[in-house]
Structures are given as C-alpha cells and as structure tokens.
mmCIF file of C-alpha atoms in Angstrom:
data_model
loop_
_atom_site.group_PDB
_atom_site.id
_atom_site.type_symbol
_atom_site.label_atom_id
_atom_site.label_comp_id
_atom_site.label_asym_id
_atom_site.label_seq_id
_atom_site.Cartn_x
_atom_site.Cartn_y
_atom_site.Cartn_z
ATOM 1 C CA UNK A 1 24.852 -9.072 -3.923
ATOM 2 C CA UNK A 2 25.660 -9.968 -0.283
ATOM 3 C CA UNK A 3 24.603 -8.028 2.768
ATOM 4 C CA UNK A 4 21.518 -6.673 4.410
ATOM 5 C CA UNK A 5 18.766 -4.441 3.094
ATOM 6 C CA UNK A 6 16.252 -2.235 4.899
ATOM 7 C CA UNK A 7 12.776 -1.556 3.551
ATOM 8 C CA UNK A 8 10.726 1.453 4.686
ATOM 9 C CA UNK A 9 7.037 1.906 3.968
ATOM 10 C CA UNK A 10 4.548 4.526 5.085
ATOM 11 C CA UNK A 11 1.309 4.120 3.194
ATOM 12 C CA UNK A 12 -1.948 5.845 2.373
ATOM 13 C CA UNK A 13 -3.359 5.027 5.805
ATOM 14 C CA UNK A 14 -0.839 7.433 7.379
ATOM 15 C CA UNK A 15 -0.495 5.312 10.500
ATOM 16 C CA UNK A 16 3.297 5.304 10.639
ATOM 17 C CA UNK A 17 6.493 3.734 9.316
ATOM 18 C CA UNK A 18 7.003 0.012 8.824
ATOM 19 C CA UNK A 19 10.695 -0.893 8.753
ATOM 20 C CA UNK A 20 12.109 -4.337 7.974
ATOM 21 C CA UNK A 21 15.629 -5.723 7.921
ATOM 22 C CA UNK A 22 16.274 -8.462 5.383
ATOM 23 C CA UNK A 23 19.192 -10.607 4.299
ATOM 24 C CA UNK A 24 19.818 -11.500 0.669
ATOM 25 C CA UNK A 25 19.421 -15.233 0.085
ATOM 26 C CA UNK A 26 19.915 -15.942 -3.604
ATOM 27 C CA UNK A 27 17.131 -14.199 -5.521
ATOM 28 C CA UNK A 28 15.014 -13.757 -2.407
ATOM 29 C CA UNK A 29 15.110 -11.656 0.727
ATOM 30 C CA UNK A 30 14.696 -13.235 4.144
ATOM 31 C CA UNK A 31 13.112 -10.991 6.740
ATOM 32 C CA UNK A 32 15.093 -10.824 9.983
ATOM 33 C CA UNK A 33 13.589 -8.012 12.093
ATOM 34 C CA UNK A 34 10.807 -5.465 11.868
ATOM 35 C CA UNK A 35 9.478 -2.476 13.769
ATOM 36 C CA UNK A 36 6.555 -0.083 13.440
ATOM 37 C CA UNK A 37 7.069 3.564 14.338
ATOM 38 C CA UNK A 38 3.785 5.524 14.606
ATOM 39 C CA UNK A 39 3.590 8.990 13.099
ATOM 40 C CA UNK A 40 3.601 11.765 15.713
ATOM 41 C CA UNK A 41 0.140 13.330 15.754
ATOM 42 C CA UNK A 42 1.318 16.716 14.449
ATOM 43 C CA UNK A 43 3.249 15.151 11.572
ATOM 44 C CA UNK A 44 0.225 13.068 10.597
ATOM 45 C CA UNK A 45 -2.036 16.121 10.596
ATOM 46 C CA UNK A 46 0.435 18.066 8.429
ATOM 47 C CA UNK A 47 0.558 15.187 5.963
ATOM 48 C CA UNK A 48 -3.227 14.952 5.884
ATOM 49 C CA UNK A 49 -3.464 18.692 5.243
ATOM 50 C CA UNK A 50 -1.125 18.337 2.280
ATOM 51 C CA UNK A 51 -3.394 15.782 0.609
ATOM 52 C CA UNK A 52 -5.371 18.705 -0.826
ATOM 53 C CA UNK A 53 -4.145 21.875 -2.490
ATOM 54 C CA UNK A 54 -3.419 24.778 -0.166
ATOM 55 C CA UNK A 55 -1.171 27.737 0.456
ATOM 56 C CA UNK A 56 2.636 27.589 0.511
ATOM 57 C CA UNK A 57 2.669 23.982 -0.663
ATOM 58 C CA UNK A 58 6.273 23.994 -1.881
ATOM 59 C CA UNK A 59 7.702 25.026 1.478
ATOM 60 C CA UNK A 60 5.372 22.719 3.427
ATOM 61 C CA UNK A 61 6.310 19.794 1.186
ATOM 62 C CA UNK A 62 10.030 20.438 1.523
ATOM 63 C CA UNK A 63 9.862 20.692 5.312
ATOM 64 C CA UNK A 64 7.747 17.535 5.539
ATOM 65 C CA UNK A 65 10.217 15.682 3.317
ATOM 66 C CA UNK A 66 12.961 16.635 5.787
ATOM 67 C CA UNK A 67 10.905 15.604 8.806
ATOM 68 C CA UNK A 68 10.025 12.295 7.186
ATOM 69 C CA UNK A 69 13.685 11.637 6.403
ATOM 70 C CA UNK A 70 14.519 12.192 10.072
ATOM 71 C CA UNK A 71 11.712 9.872 11.196
ATOM 72 C CA UNK A 72 12.780 7.203 8.712
ATOM 73 C CA UNK A 73 16.372 7.487 9.934
ATOM 74 C CA UNK A 74 15.166 7.042 13.510
ATOM 75 C CA UNK A 75 13.247 3.922 12.457
ATOM 76 C CA UNK A 76 16.388 2.531 10.796
ATOM 77 C CA UNK A 77 18.508 3.157 13.899
ATOM 78 C CA UNK A 78 15.965 1.415 16.146
ATOM 79 C CA UNK A 79 15.656 -1.490 13.750
ATOM 80 C CA UNK A 80 19.405 -2.050 13.489
ATOM 81 C CA UNK A 81 19.848 -1.657 17.232
ATOM 82 C CA UNK A 82 17.311 -4.414 17.874
ATOM 83 C CA UNK A 83 19.042 -6.625 15.331
ATOM 84 C CA UNK A 84 22.525 -5.916 16.690
ATOM 85 C CA UNK A 85 23.747 -4.908 13.229
ATOM 86 C CA UNK A 86 25.757 -1.817 12.312
ATOM 87 C CA UNK A 87 24.883 0.536 9.466
ATOM 88 C CA UNK A 88 28.057 -0.468 7.575
ATOM 89 C CA UNK A 89 26.654 -3.975 7.098
ATOM 90 C CA UNK A 90 23.570 -2.656 5.282
ATOM 91 C CA UNK A 91 23.872 -2.431 1.517
ATOM 92 C CA UNK A 92 20.941 -0.078 0.994
ATOM 93 C CA UNK A 93 17.656 1.300 2.254
ATOM 94 C CA UNK A 94 14.638 1.075 -0.044
ATOM 95 C CA UNK A 95 12.306 3.902 0.958
ATOM 96 C CA UNK A 96 8.876 4.338 -0.592
ATOM 97 C CA UNK A 97 8.292 7.816 0.867
ATOM 98 C CA UNK A 98 4.893 9.276 1.686
ATOM 99 C CA UNK A 99 2.496 9.716 -1.209
ATOM 100 C CA UNK A 100 0.803 13.121 -1.276
ATOM 101 C CA UNK A 101 -0.125 13.166 -4.984
ATOM 102 C CA UNK A 102 -0.535 10.372 -7.497
ATOM 103 C CA UNK A 103 -1.488 11.715 -10.914
ATOM 104 C CA UNK A 104 -0.148 9.384 -13.612
ATOM 105 C CA UNK A 105 -2.580 10.848 -16.165
ATOM 106 C CA UNK A 106 -0.748 14.158 -15.690
ATOM 107 C CA UNK A 107 2.654 12.460 -15.844
ATOM 108 C CA UNK A 108 3.694 12.683 -12.208
ATOM 109 C CA UNK A 109 3.552 11.155 -8.766
ATOM 110 C CA UNK A 110 4.982 12.544 -5.526
ATOM 111 C CA UNK A 111 6.240 10.490 -2.595
ATOM 112 C CA UNK A 112 7.768 12.802 -0.009
ATOM 113 C CA UNK A 113 11.207 12.031 1.411
ATOM 114 C CA UNK A 114 14.522 13.836 1.267
ATOM 115 C CA UNK A 115 16.646 10.922 0.071
ATOM 116 C CA UNK A 116 19.926 12.820 0.442
ATOM 117 C CA UNK A 117 19.093 13.719 4.038
ATOM 118 C CA UNK A 118 18.139 10.110 4.841
ATOM 119 C CA UNK A 119 21.471 8.897 3.421
ATOM 120 C CA UNK A 120 23.302 11.453 5.584
ATOM 121 C CA UNK A 121 21.324 10.647 8.737
ATOM 122 C CA UNK A 122 21.627 6.872 8.348
ATOM 123 C CA UNK A 123 25.059 6.505 6.762
ATOM 124 C CA UNK A 124 23.502 4.014 4.307
ATOM 125 C CA UNK A 125 22.869 4.189 0.564
ATOM 126 C CA UNK A 126 19.245 5.145 -0.091
ATOM 127 C CA UNK A 127 17.057 4.202 -3.054
ATOM 128 C CA UNK A 128 13.764 6.110 -3.327
ATOM 129 C CA UNK A 129 11.373 7.690 -5.872
ATOM 130 C CA UNK A 130 10.578 4.278 -7.359
ATOM 131 C CA UNK A 131 7.395 5.253 -9.196
ATOM 132 C CA UNK A 132 8.546 8.151 -11.388
ATOM 133 C CA UNK A 133 10.508 6.123 -13.955
ATOM 134 C CA UNK A 134 7.556 3.848 -14.662
ATOM 135 C CA UNK A 135 5.311 6.892 -15.190
ATOM 136 C CA UNK A 136 7.934 8.447 -17.470
ATOM 137 C CA UNK A 137 7.721 5.235 -19.524
ATOM 138 C CA UNK A 138 3.953 5.669 -19.905
ATOM 139 C CA UNK A 139 2.934 3.528 -16.941
ATOM 140 C CA UNK A 140 0.739 4.101 -13.914
ATOM 141 C CA UNK A 141 3.688 3.957 -11.510
ATOM 142 C CA UNK A 142 1.610 1.589 -9.380
ATOM 143 C CA UNK A 143 1.171 -0.964 -8.108
ATOM 144 C CA UNK A 144 4.841 -1.926 -7.901
ATOM 145 C CA UNK A 145 4.508 -4.796 -5.415
ATOM 146 C CA UNK A 146 3.309 -7.449 -7.941
ATOM 147 C CA UNK A 147 6.898 -8.064 -9.138
ATOM 148 C CA UNK A 148 7.894 -8.732 -5.531
ATOM 149 C CA UNK A 149 4.795 -10.883 -4.938
ATOM 150 C CA UNK A 150 5.859 -12.977 -7.918
ATOM 151 C CA UNK A 151 9.409 -13.349 -6.593
ATOM 152 C CA UNK A 152 8.249 -14.303 -3.082
ATOM 153 C CA UNK A 153 4.907 -16.061 -3.488
ATOM 154 C CA UNK A 154 4.768 -17.335 -7.066
ATOM 155 C CA UNK A 155 4.327 -21.086 -7.592
ATOM 156 C CA UNK A 156 4.786 -23.243 -10.683
ATOM 157 C CA UNK A 157 2.266 -25.745 -9.326
ATOM 158 C CA UNK A 158 -0.757 -23.637 -8.394
ATOM 159 C CA UNK A 159 -2.430 -20.372 -9.285
ATOM 160 C CA UNK A 160 -2.539 -17.823 -6.499
ATOM 161 C CA UNK A 161 -3.595 -14.251 -5.946
ATOM 162 C CA UNK A 162 -2.213 -11.758 -3.457
ATOM 163 C CA UNK A 163 -4.385 -8.887 -2.248
ATOM 164 C CA UNK A 164 -2.648 -6.011 -0.512
ATOM 165 C CA UNK A 165 -5.163 -4.086 1.591
ATOM 166 C CA UNK A 166 -3.485 -0.853 2.598
ATOM 167 C CA UNK A 167 -5.172 2.499 2.222
ATOM 168 C CA UNK A 168 -5.829 1.381 -1.350
ATOM 169 C CA UNK A 169 -6.343 -2.285 -2.220
ATOM 170 C CA UNK A 170 -4.420 -3.901 -5.039
ATOM 171 C CA UNK A 171 -4.529 -7.346 -6.604
ATOM 172 C CA UNK A 172 -1.698 -9.499 -7.974
ATOM 173 C CA UNK A 173 -2.663 -12.551 -10.035
ATOM 174 C CA UNK A 174 0.050 -15.224 -9.924
ATOM 175 C CA UNK A 175 -0.839 -17.978 -12.407
ATOM 176 C CA UNK A 176 1.222 -21.157 -12.330
ATOM 177 C CA UNK A 177 1.976 -20.425 -15.996
ATOM 178 C CA UNK A 178 1.745 -17.190 -17.935
ATOM 179 C CA UNK A 179 2.114 -13.489 -17.202
ATOM 180 C CA UNK A 180 1.714 -11.941 -13.774
ATOM 181 C CA UNK A 181 -0.948 -9.229 -13.736
ATOM 182 C CA UNK A 182 -2.102 -6.746 -11.149
ATOM 183 C CA UNK A 183 -3.748 -3.395 -10.513
ATOM 184 C CA UNK A 184 -5.355 -1.202 -7.859
ATOM 185 C CA UNK A 185 -8.867 -2.510 -7.130
ATOM 186 C CA UNK A 186 -10.179 0.536 -5.271
ATOM 187 C CA UNK A 187 -10.368 1.635 -1.639
ATOM 188 C CA UNK A 188 -8.831 -0.592 0.989
ATOM 189 C CA UNK A 189 -8.768 0.966 4.458
ATOM 190 C CA UNK A 190 -8.684 4.616 3.422
ATOM 191 C CA UNK A 191 -12.415 5.358 3.671
ATOM 192 C CA UNK A 192 -12.996 3.160 6.723
ATOM 193 C CA UNK A 193 -10.091 4.800 8.543
ATOM 194 C CA UNK A 194 -11.202 8.308 7.603
ATOM 195 C CA UNK A 195 -14.799 7.700 8.666
ATOM 196 C CA UNK A 196 -13.971 6.220 12.064
ATOM 197 C CA UNK A 197 -11.423 8.995 12.670
ATOM 198 C CA UNK A 198 -14.081 11.613 11.981
ATOM 199 C CA UNK A 199 -16.867 9.959 13.985
ATOM 200 C CA UNK A 200 -15.035 8.205 16.827
ATOM 201 C CA UNK A 201 -11.564 9.808 16.909
ATOM 202 C CA UNK A 202 -9.976 6.407 16.299
ATOM 203 C CA UNK A 203 -7.286 5.728 13.705
ATOM 204 C CA UNK A 204 -8.798 2.454 12.523
ATOM 205 C CA UNK A 205 -11.609 -0.027 13.153
ATOM 206 C CA UNK A 206 -9.840 -2.808 15.079
ATOM 207 C CA UNK A 207 -10.881 -6.200 13.683
ATOM 208 C CA UNK A 208 -13.798 -4.497 11.935
ATOM 209 C CA UNK A 209 -15.690 -4.463 15.249
ATOM 210 C CA UNK A 210 -17.517 -1.179 14.624
ATOM 211 C CA UNK A 211 -18.500 -2.190 11.099
ATOM 212 C CA UNK A 212 -19.854 -5.453 12.528
ATOM 213 C CA UNK A 213 -22.263 -3.447 14.716
ATOM 214 C CA UNK A 214 -23.776 -1.771 11.657
ATOM 215 C CA UNK A 215 -25.777 -2.910 8.652
ATOM 216 C CA UNK A 216 -24.955 -2.315 4.997
ATOM 217 C CA UNK A 217 -27.019 0.496 3.431
ATOM 218 C CA UNK A 218 -27.964 -0.930 -0.001
ATOM 219 C CA UNK A 219 -28.689 2.373 -1.786
ATOM 220 C CA UNK A 220 -25.451 3.907 -0.506
ATOM 221 C CA UNK A 221 -23.427 0.887 -1.581
ATOM 222 C CA UNK A 222 -24.943 1.115 -5.062
ATOM 223 C CA UNK A 223 -23.940 4.787 -5.272
ATOM 224 C CA UNK A 224 -20.384 4.103 -4.137
ATOM 225 C CA UNK A 225 -19.992 1.274 -6.623
ATOM 226 C CA UNK A 226 -20.724 3.713 -9.457
ATOM 227 C CA UNK A 227 -17.344 5.419 -9.043
ATOM 228 C CA UNK A 228 -15.798 5.532 -12.559
ATOM 229 C CA UNK A 229 -12.459 4.153 -11.374
ATOM 230 C CA UNK A 230 -14.108 0.901 -10.349
ATOM 231 C CA UNK A 231 -15.260 0.351 -13.937
ATOM 232 C CA UNK A 232 -11.984 1.214 -15.678
ATOM 233 C CA UNK A 233 -10.023 -1.611 -17.215
ATOM 234 C CA UNK A 234 -6.487 -2.266 -15.963
ATOM 235 C CA UNK A 235 -3.780 -1.095 -15.899
ATOM 236 C CA UNK A 236 -4.970 1.421 -13.346
ATOM 237 C CA UNK A 237 -3.982 2.948 -10.028
ATOM 238 C CA UNK A 238 -5.626 5.330 -7.594
ATOM 239 C CA UNK A 239 -5.282 7.108 -4.250
ATOM 240 C CA UNK A 240 -6.839 9.512 -1.767
ATOM 241 C CA UNK A 241 -7.495 11.961 -4.595
ATOM 242 C CA UNK A 242 -10.384 9.800 -5.795
ATOM 243 C CA UNK A 243 -11.556 8.085 -2.602
ATOM 244 C CA UNK A 244 -11.841 10.687 0.137
ATOM 245 C CA UNK A 245 -14.243 11.806 2.856
ATOM 246 C CA UNK A 246 -15.286 14.659 0.594
ATOM 247 C CA UNK A 247 -16.288 12.164 -2.112
ATOM 248 C CA UNK A 248 -18.164 10.087 0.469
ATOM 249 C CA UNK A 249 -19.958 13.039 2.080
ATOM 250 C CA UNK A 250 -21.455 14.086 -1.263
ATOM 251 C CA UNK A 251 -23.245 10.737 -1.344
ATOM 252 C CA UNK A 252 -24.683 10.843 2.179
ATOM 253 C CA UNK A 253 -27.989 12.361 3.265
ATOM 254 C CA UNK A 254 -26.757 13.035 6.810
ATOM 255 C CA UNK A 255 -29.403 10.807 8.353
ATOM 256 C CA UNK A 256 -27.439 7.561 8.225
ATOM 257 C CA UNK A 257 -26.281 5.753 11.366
ATOM 258 C CA UNK A 258 -22.514 6.103 11.572
ATOM 259 C CA UNK A 259 -21.952 2.375 12.180
ATOM 260 C CA UNK A 260 -24.084 1.565 9.119
ATOM 261 C CA UNK A 261 -21.872 3.786 6.966
ATOM 262 C CA UNK A 262 -18.822 1.944 8.321
ATOM 263 C CA UNK A 263 -20.412 -1.397 7.464
ATOM 264 C CA UNK A 264 -21.139 -0.121 3.954
ATOM 265 C CA UNK A 265 -17.557 1.049 3.464
ATOM 266 C CA UNK A 266 -16.240 -2.342 4.530
ATOM 267 C CA UNK A 267 -18.635 -3.992 2.085
ATOM 268 C CA UNK A 268 -17.422 -1.646 -0.661
ATOM 269 C CA UNK A 269 -13.839 -2.789 -0.088
ATOM 270 C CA UNK A 270 -14.828 -6.455 0.044
ATOM 271 C CA UNK A 271 -17.024 -6.292 -3.072
ATOM 272 C CA UNK A 272 -14.468 -4.488 -5.226
ATOM 273 C CA UNK A 273 -11.703 -6.908 -4.226
ATOM 274 C CA UNK A 274 -13.910 -9.953 -4.817
ATOM 275 C CA UNK A 275 -15.000 -8.641 -8.216
ATOM 276 C CA UNK A 276 -11.380 -8.055 -9.200
ATOM 277 C CA UNK A 277 -10.451 -11.600 -8.162
ATOM 278 C CA UNK A 278 -13.367 -13.181 -10.046
ATOM 279 C CA UNK A 279 -12.627 -11.160 -13.186
ATOM 280 C CA UNK A 280 -8.839 -11.143 -13.289
ATOM 281 C CA UNK A 281 -7.698 -14.073 -11.120
ATOM 282 C CA UNK A 282 -10.467 -16.582 -11.753
ATOM 283 C CA UNK A 283 -8.049 -19.528 -11.878
ATOM 284 C CA UNK A 284 -6.570 -18.749 -8.477
ATOM 285 C CA UNK A 285 -7.709 -21.113 -5.759
ATOM 286 C CA UNK A 286 -5.662 -19.475 -3.020
ATOM 287 C CA UNK A 287 -6.097 -15.817 -2.052
ATOM 288 C CA UNK A 288 -3.492 -14.397 0.323
ATOM 289 C CA UNK A 289 -4.145 -11.043 1.989
ATOM 290 C CA UNK A 290 -1.470 -8.670 3.270
ATOM 291 C CA UNK A 291 -1.339 -5.068 4.497
ATOM 292 C CA UNK A 292 -3.123 -3.587 7.490
ATOM 293 C CA UNK A 293 -6.501 -4.835 6.235
ATOM 294 C CA UNK A 294 -5.345 -8.414 6.761
ATOM 295 C CA UNK A 295 -5.932 -7.843 10.484
ATOM 296 C CA UNK A 296 -9.597 -6.919 9.892
ATOM 297 C CA UNK A 297 -11.367 -10.193 10.685
ATOM 298 C CA UNK A 298 -14.742 -8.970 9.468
ATOM 299 C CA UNK A 299 -13.264 -7.982 6.112
ATOM 300 C CA UNK A 300 -11.553 -11.368 5.714
ATOM 301 C CA UNK A 301 -14.809 -13.127 6.574
ATOM 302 C CA UNK A 302 -16.666 -11.129 3.913
ATOM 303 C CA UNK A 303 -14.003 -11.952 1.322
ATOM 304 C CA UNK A 304 -14.290 -15.643 2.173
ATOM 305 C CA UNK A 305 -18.101 -15.421 1.848
ATOM 306 C CA UNK A 306 -17.894 -13.611 -1.495
ATOM 307 C CA UNK A 307 -15.281 -16.070 -2.831
ATOM 308 C CA UNK A 308 -16.632 -19.398 -1.551
ATOM 309 C CA UNK A 309 -14.648 -21.615 -3.941
ATOM 310 C CA UNK A 310 -11.317 -20.134 -2.898
ATOM 311 C CA UNK A 311 -9.127 -20.369 0.162
ATOM 312 C CA UNK A 312 -8.747 -16.950 1.794
ATOM 313 C CA UNK A 313 -5.819 -16.580 4.208
ATOM 314 C CA UNK A 314 -3.134 -14.048 5.069
ATOM 315 C CA UNK A 315 0.432 -14.191 3.792
ATOM 316 C CA UNK A 316 1.418 -15.512 7.230
ATOM 317 C CA UNK A 317 0.435 -18.896 5.768
ATOM 318 C CA UNK A 318 3.310 -18.424 3.301
ATOM 319 C CA UNK A 319 5.764 -17.403 6.004
ATOM 320 C CA UNK A 320 5.565 -13.617 5.845
ATOM 321 C CA UNK A 321 3.535 -11.528 8.273
ATOM 322 C CA UNK A 322 1.011 -9.447 6.308
ATOM 323 C CA UNK A 323 1.949 -6.053 7.728
ATOM 324 C CA UNK A 324 5.590 -6.470 6.634
ATOM 325 C CA UNK A 325 5.097 -7.390 2.986
ATOM 326 C CA UNK A 326 5.136 -3.879 1.495
ATOM 327 C CA UNK A 327 8.198 -2.714 3.425
ATOM 328 C CA UNK A 328 10.061 -5.852 2.376
ATOM 329 C CA UNK A 329 8.991 -5.194 -1.213
ATOM 330 C CA UNK A 330 10.843 -1.869 -1.207
ATOM 331 C CA UNK A 331 13.968 -3.505 0.211
ATOM 332 C CA UNK A 332 13.711 -5.904 -2.751
ATOM 333 C CA UNK A 333 13.192 -3.024 -5.184
ATOM 334 C CA UNK A 334 16.301 -1.303 -3.815
ATOM 335 C CA UNK A 335 18.280 -4.481 -4.439
ATOM 336 C CA UNK A 336 16.897 -4.654 -7.975
ATOM 337 C CA UNK A 337 17.980 -1.068 -8.616
ATOM 338 C CA UNK A 338 21.525 -1.624 -7.365
ATOM 339 C CA UNK A 339 21.806 -4.746 -9.508
ATOM 340 C CA UNK A 340 20.530 -2.728 -12.498
ATOM 341 C CA UNK A 341 17.494 -4.995 -12.843
ATOM 342 C CA UNK A 342 13.925 -3.934 -13.679
ATOM 343 C CA UNK A 343 11.501 -3.464 -10.808
ATOM 344 C CA UNK A 344 8.269 -2.967 -12.715
ATOM 345 C CA UNK A 345 6.017 -5.332 -14.644
ATOM 346 C CA UNK A 346 4.742 -3.626 -17.824
ATOM 347 C CA UNK A 347 1.692 -5.929 -17.889
ATOM 348 C CA UNK A 348 0.756 -4.463 -14.492
ATOM 349 C CA UNK A 349 1.584 -0.768 -14.837
ATOM 350 C CA UNK A 350 1.172 -0.296 -18.591
ATOM 351 C CA UNK A 351 4.720 1.021 -19.045
ATOM 352 C CA UNK A 352 6.363 0.688 -22.453
ATOM 353 C CA UNK A 353 8.780 -1.886 -21.090
ATOM 354 C CA UNK A 354 10.757 -3.071 -18.069
ATOM 355 C CA UNK A 355 12.594 -0.283 -16.274
ATOM 356 C CA UNK A 356 15.135 -0.005 -13.474
ATOM 357 C CA UNK A 357 13.329 1.975 -10.784
ATOM 358 C CA UNK A 358 14.564 4.393 -8.167
ATOM 359 C CA UNK A 359 16.860 7.333 -7.542
ATOM 360 C CA UNK A 360 20.061 6.334 -5.727
ATOM 361 C CA UNK A 361 21.734 8.439 -3.025
ATOM 362 C CA UNK A 362 25.078 6.804 -2.149
ATOM 363 C CA UNK A 363 26.126 6.844 1.503
#
C-alpha cells in the first residue's frame, strides 16, 4: 500500500505526544520526520487525576478524549508542515491514545482518544483502539510492539532482544530461528518519574543524575521485588494500576533519603529487565533499548553491568532513534489494519490467535 503513515504515541510517562511520519517501503516503514509535543500542564494533571477512580469519570473521560484528539491533530499538522507534505498524501494515522485503565483480567482496556474527532480535525483516516480486539480474543492486549520489533529489528543470523523502557518496561525476544516472544517486565520510568516529580518537581531524572547521587537501599529493594506481578509467568502486562506512588509509599518508613529511594527505583527497573532477559532471552547476545529510558545513562550502565556477556546499546545502532520506536510501531499497526493483516502475536499476548487490530475512522 503506497503513501505515508503517521504514528502517534503518548505513553504511561505522560510527558507528551511523539509523532512520526513514515513512508511505506515494501514490508517496512521508513521514518522521515518526527516531533515531540509536550502535554500542557493542566492536561497532564487532568490525565493523572483520572488514573484513579473519582467523581464524574464518564464526563471527564469524554472531555479528555476530545482534548487529546485536538492535541494529536495539532501534532499531525506540525509534523506534516515540517515535512512539506499535505494531509491528502497520508494514508492513515495510527494513534495509540492515552491509557487510563488497563484491566485485561476484567476484559477491558481504555486508551483515551476521540478517533472520529481526530479524523475530522486532521482530514486523515484514523486507526485507534488497537488493544481491545486482542483482549476480546483472550489476550493481555499488551505489549503490541513485539510484532513491529520483529518486522524492523529481527535477524536470521543472530538472536537479539529489544527492551522498550517507557513508563512500563517490556521485553521482545527475537531469536534467529523460532517464535518471537515478549511481555511487560515491570516498571520502567513510571516510579522514577513519579518520585522525582513529588520530591523535586521535575518530570524525569535526566540521565539518571539524581539516582546516581543516591545509594540503593537493600531492604527496600527486596520489598519492591516481592510484587506479585514480577513473579507471574508470561504472557502478562501491567500499568500504573499496579506500580504507583501509593504502592511505593506503603513500603517506605519515611526516614529514607529521597535520592536513595530514586537509586533503588532505578535498580528495581534494571534488575527486573535483566532478570527477564536472562530467563526469556538467554540466547540473545545483543540487547537494544528504546523508549525514554534509553536516554538514562545510569540505567543503561546498570543493565550492561547486570548482563556482562551481552552487548547493550540503543536502537540508534540499528538506525532508529529510541524515542521514536513506539510511535512508528503504531503507524505500522495502522498499515497492518488497513491491509487486513494481524497486528498481534498470540505467543506474546496470550490471545487465541492472530487478530486484525484497531477501529478505523475513515477521513
């Protein structure tokens, strides 16, 4: 299918919208342009407030879905303007939406976006709500990026693993032969971002600098590693519902140094990723990191130390900047949907079989 595709991603970290423009090249997508549009402070706070149950949720959700659609449309306009491409040349937008609930055990997941409004505002066909069909088929609905990782980074000559460190971290094992597997490992940036926001009014710990000033608290790390999710067998997925400041605060005495807690949270992320790699991607000799966590030098150094027999690098080494991988994945998923091709991997999500993913809103 010729033409251009746009991918939109706003993840668990709630930092903003990543938008990428890609051109179809055979079975692959080639990234052409990208932008990042930060969330306005008030919008971010409203989204954070909706992460927990509260009053008038239906109305708040509907209004936020509208506001997100408008913000996404603005990101698309800016992206296309920079690229010098008109909306008519774009085949479709793949929009992940903003996750506010992920409850596959209860049979649902909710990524906010008004797809119809986005199609109207952009003048482009929109594909969204990718996770619901997989959950309807008995799957976790996440992670969905392993199919894209396989298409973009798979090799018939060497075993690799891709680790996406967004708010939640997920692993994709890409053996040179055999089935692709993957699952959510546990917290990525979500706890580190929440802690530094609470204690230092900063959205994230740039390069892990604050964590580097602290020391890991062994007893706290042991407590955090007891979380039941970390001991579940795949397929599995998780979100803010399980790894939140409330969960963390119940395990603190209140006497800890704030920087030491940050160091412990970084170690939690590194340990759970490394354990997942050793257990489920043992043959991989190359580990490629993407997502916002790929810019955390201290985290990458800890992963390299915990996985000494493996090469740890970012996906930039494979030609794709780490912060753009997820957005490009949803452009690819939109293309899969329009071509009536499956977007999930049952071995990853646990669904009963391959499914075409996404709700389509024609332009």
